[in-house]
Amino acid sequence: TEMPAQYFLPGKAIVQLNDGVQISSGDTLARVPQESGGTKDITGGLPRVADLFEARRPKELAILAEISGIISFGKETKGKRRLIITPVDGSDSYEEMIPKWRQLNVFEGERVERGDVISDGPESPHDILRLRGVQAVTKYIVNEVQEVYRLQGVKINDKHIEVIIRQMLRKATIIKSGSSEFLDGEQ
């Protein structure tokens, strides 16, 4: 039986077959040249893993939609443009000033959902957690960490990364203690 399959190859892979050729199980599809100093390469990705696990805010981060609604643009001022998201239900709109040099992924009149990417860049785990929730931030961190290791040909079961993420998400800060035993600002 014929079943289509997708194989993701690293950028320097040398494809061994021609387009449209029939293949069978066990055929070599591509060769990946071995580079000397492969252990050095993984260290290049480790700062990215450290940034993810330490939940650092990246520079020039992606801009995410704070609320769901319709996009419009307001008056431009001093190198910035006013982005307005107006909810369909008629509640208060959200406005944000975005530098003109930022490339936007949205157009006037387009509908966006809370947490959608408005402008490209590395996403902040803090924003993903706040706007999309725990499952979304877990999926994001797992995928980003796996990407670093996948490029080196290292396979790690997701559960190992998920254990670390669960520990990361255990910490909470008390904002308003109410009638509890906790103090405001306590962690």
GROMACS .gro file of C-alpha atoms in nm:
model
  187
    1THR     CA    1   0.000   0.000   0.000
    2GLU     CA    2   0.117   0.351  -0.077
    3MET     CA    3   0.130   0.588   0.216
    4PRO     CA    4   0.266   0.941   0.182
    5ALA     CA    5   0.527   1.029   0.441
    6GLN     CA    6   0.711   1.348   0.529
    7TYR     CA    7   1.071   1.355   0.640
    8PHE     CA    8   1.229   1.671   0.778
    9LEU     CA    9   1.595   1.697   0.688
   10PRO     CA   10   1.863   1.932   0.817
   11GLY     CA   11   1.974   2.208   0.581
   12LYS     CA   12   2.300   2.039   0.475
   13ALA     CA   13   2.144   1.699   0.399
   14ILE     CA   14   2.227   1.549   0.059
   15VAL     CA   15   1.919   1.387  -0.097
   16GLN     CA   16   2.012   1.049  -0.251
   17LEU     CA   17   1.700   0.995  -0.467
   18ASN     CA   18   1.539   1.165  -0.766
   19ASP     CA   19   1.188   1.311  -0.757
   20GLY     CA   20   0.907   1.060  -0.816
   21VAL     CA   21   1.123   0.748  -0.765
   22GLN     CA   22   0.950   0.451  -0.599
   23ILE     CA   23   1.109   0.372  -0.262
   24SER     CA   24   1.070   0.088  -0.018
   25SER     CA   25   1.134   0.041   0.350
   26GLY     CA   26   1.501   0.068   0.438
   27ASP     CA   27   1.606   0.279   0.137
   28THR     CA   28   1.851   0.560   0.212
   29LEU     CA   29   1.675   0.888   0.139
   30ALA     CA   30   1.949   1.135   0.230
   31ARG     CA   31   2.292   1.158   0.382
   32VAL     CA   32   2.380   1.411   0.648
   33PRO     CA   33   2.748   1.508   0.636
   34GLN     CA   34   2.922   1.462   0.970
   35GLU     CA   35   3.084   1.777   1.097
   36SER     CA   36   3.385   1.773   1.321
   37GLY     CA   37   3.316   1.917   1.662
   38GLY     CA   38   2.954   1.803   1.679
   39THR     CA   39   2.955   1.842   2.056
   40LYS     CA   40   3.053   2.205   2.008
   41ASP     CA   41   2.739   2.259   1.796
   42ILE     CA   42   2.501   2.151   2.074
   43THR     CA   43   2.656   2.410   2.304
   44GLY     CA   44   2.543   2.676   2.057
   45GLY     CA   45   2.182   2.572   2.120
   46LEU     CA   46   2.213   2.542   2.497
   47PRO     CA   47   2.179   2.916   2.566
   48ARG     CA   48   1.840   2.895   2.389
   49VAL     CA   49   1.737   2.607   2.617
   50ALA     CA   50   1.857   2.804   2.921
   51ASP     CA   51   1.653   3.106   2.806
   52LEU     CA   52   1.342   2.888   2.776
   53PHE     CA   53   1.383   2.717   3.114
   54GLU     CA   54   1.463   3.045   3.287
   55ALA     CA   55   1.161   3.203   3.111
   56ARG     CA   56   1.358   3.507   2.998
   57ARG     CA   57   1.178   3.770   2.794
   58PRO     CA   58   1.336   3.781   2.447
   59LYS     CA   59   1.438   4.110   2.285
   60GLU     CA   60   1.211   4.234   2.001
   61LEU     CA   61   0.952   3.979   2.104
   62ALA     CA   62   0.643   3.887   1.904
   63ILE     CA   63   0.337   4.103   1.963
   64LEU     CA   64   0.031   3.895   2.051
   65ALA     CA   65  -0.334   3.998   2.041
   66GLU     CA   66  -0.445   4.086   2.395
   67ILE     CA   67  -0.814   4.034   2.312
   68SER     CA   68  -1.024   3.879   2.033
   69GLY     CA   69  -1.175   4.119   1.783
   70ILE     CA   70  -1.140   4.315   1.459
   71ILE     CA   71  -0.814   4.495   1.370
   72SER     CA   72  -0.810   4.863   1.279
   73PHE     CA   73  -0.541   5.128   1.275
   74GLY     CA   74  -0.563   5.471   1.436
   75LYS     CA   75  -0.361   5.790   1.408
   76GLU     CA   76   0.014   5.745   1.360
   77THR     CA   77   0.256   5.936   1.582
   78LYS     CA   78   0.637   5.980   1.590
   79GLY     CA   79   0.745   5.653   1.431
   80LYS     CA   80   0.463   5.451   1.584
   81ARG     CA   81   0.127   5.331   1.457
   82ARG     CA   82  -0.182   5.281   1.672
   83LEU     CA   83  -0.323   4.927   1.655
   84ILE     CA   84  -0.681   4.895   1.774
   85ILE     CA   85  -0.859   4.565   1.842
   86THR     CA   86  -1.236   4.609   1.873
   87PRO     CA   87  -1.425   4.314   2.024
   88VAL     CA   88  -1.726   4.187   1.825
   89ASP     CA   89  -1.944   4.196   2.139
   90GLY     CA   90  -1.901   4.574   2.167
   91SER     CA   91  -1.700   4.575   2.492
   92ASP     CA   92  -1.399   4.806   2.541
   93SER     CA   93  -1.143   4.803   2.262
   94TYR     CA   94  -0.769   4.747   2.315
   95GLU     CA   95  -0.510   4.991   2.180
   96GLU     CA   96  -0.135   4.952   2.148
   97MET     CA   97   0.134   5.169   1.991
   98ILE     CA   98   0.362   4.963   1.767
   99PRO     CA   99   0.686   5.090   1.607
  100LYS     CA  100   0.639   5.149   1.233
  101TRP     CA  101   0.942   4.935   1.151
  102ARG     CA  102   0.772   4.624   1.294
  103GLN     CA  103   0.633   4.399   1.020
  104LEU     CA  104   0.268   4.321   1.097
  105ASN     CA  105   0.093   3.994   1.012
  106VAL     CA  106  -0.255   4.148   1.025
  107PHE     CA  107  -0.460   4.377   0.803
  108GLU     CA  108  -0.730   4.637   0.861
  109GLY     CA  109  -1.063   4.459   0.918
  110GLU     CA  110  -0.906   4.119   0.995
  111ARG     CA  111  -1.047   3.915   1.285
  112VAL     CA  112  -0.795   3.795   1.545
  113GLU     CA  113  -0.829   3.570   1.847
  114ARG     CA  114  -0.669   3.636   2.183
  115GLY     CA  115  -0.305   3.522   2.169
  116ASP     CA  116  -0.274   3.534   1.786
  117VAL     CA  117   0.061   3.665   1.658
  118ILE     CA  118   0.025   4.023   1.532
  119SER     CA  119   0.394   4.087   1.464
  120ASP     CA  120   0.666   3.825   1.422
  121GLY     CA  121   0.951   3.769   1.663
  122PRO     CA  122   1.039   3.524   1.938
  123GLU     CA  123   0.733   3.467   2.156
  124SER     CA  124   0.753   3.536   2.528
  125PRO     CA  125   0.654   3.236   2.744
  126HIS     CA  126   0.502   3.489   2.987
  127ASP     CA  127   0.270   3.626   2.716
  128ILE     CA  128   0.176   3.278   2.593
  129LEU     CA  129   0.085   3.173   2.950
  130ARG     CA  130  -0.114   3.490   3.014
  131LEU     CA  131  -0.304   3.488   2.683
  132ARG     CA  132  -0.330   3.123   2.578
  133GLY     CA  133  -0.293   2.927   2.902
  134VAL     CA  134  -0.085   2.652   3.061
  135GLN     CA  135  -0.127   2.393   2.784
  136ALA     CA  136  -0.015   2.637   2.515
  137VAL     CA  137   0.298   2.749   2.704
  138THR     CA  138   0.385   2.386   2.782
  139LYS     CA  139   0.353   2.292   2.415
  140TYR     CA  140   0.558   2.596   2.309
  141ILE     CA  141   0.848   2.527   2.549
  142VAL     CA  142   0.853   2.153   2.469
  143ASN     CA  143   0.863   2.225   2.094
  144GLU     CA  144   1.134   2.491   2.126
  145VAL     CA  145   1.357   2.273   2.347
  146GLN     CA  146   1.304   1.970   2.122
  147GLU     CA  147   1.397   2.183   1.818
  148VAL     CA  148   1.740   2.257   1.968
  149TYR     CA  149   1.808   1.889   2.038
  150ARG     CA  150   1.645   1.764   1.715
  151LEU     CA  151   1.895   1.968   1.511
  152GLN     CA  152   2.171   1.765   1.679
  153GLY     CA  153   1.996   1.433   1.618
  154VAL     CA  154   1.924   1.389   1.989
  155LYS     CA  155   1.590   1.233   2.080
  156ILE     CA  156   1.437   1.326   2.416
  157ASN     CA  157   1.097   1.206   2.529
  158ASP     CA  158   0.861   1.501   2.586
  159LYS     CA  159   0.781   1.382   2.939
  160HIS     CA  160   1.131   1.475   3.060
  161ILE     CA  161   1.088   1.835   2.945
  162GLU     CA  162   0.729   1.843   3.077
  163VAL     CA  163   0.854   1.754   3.428
  164ILE     CA  164   1.079   2.062   3.423
  165ILE     CA  165   0.794   2.280   3.292
  166ARG     CA  166   0.561   2.154   3.566
  167GLN     CA  167   0.818   2.265   3.825
  168MET     CA  168   0.849   2.603   3.650
  169LEU     CA  169   0.472   2.657   3.669
  170ARG     CA  170   0.442   2.563   4.039
  171LYS     CA  171   0.572   2.899   4.155
  172ALA     CA  172   0.305   3.164   4.213
  173THR     CA  173   0.300   3.515   4.359
  174ILE     CA  174   0.018   3.630   4.586
  175ILE     CA  175  -0.136   3.946   4.440
  176LYS     CA  176  -0.419   3.994   4.689
  177SER     CA  177  -0.418   3.785   5.007
  178GLY     CA  178  -0.784   3.838   5.097
  179SER     CA  179  -0.870   3.635   5.407
  180SER     CA  180  -0.595   3.375   5.349
  181GLU     CA  181  -0.282   3.325   5.559
  182PHE     CA  182  -0.062   3.452   5.273
  183LEU     CA  183   0.084   3.802   5.248
  184ASP     CA  184   0.064   4.026   4.942
  185GLY     CA  185   0.375   3.970   4.726
  186GLU     CA  186   0.459   3.637   4.892
  187GLN     CA  187   0.578   3.359   4.661
   0.00000   0.00000   0.00000
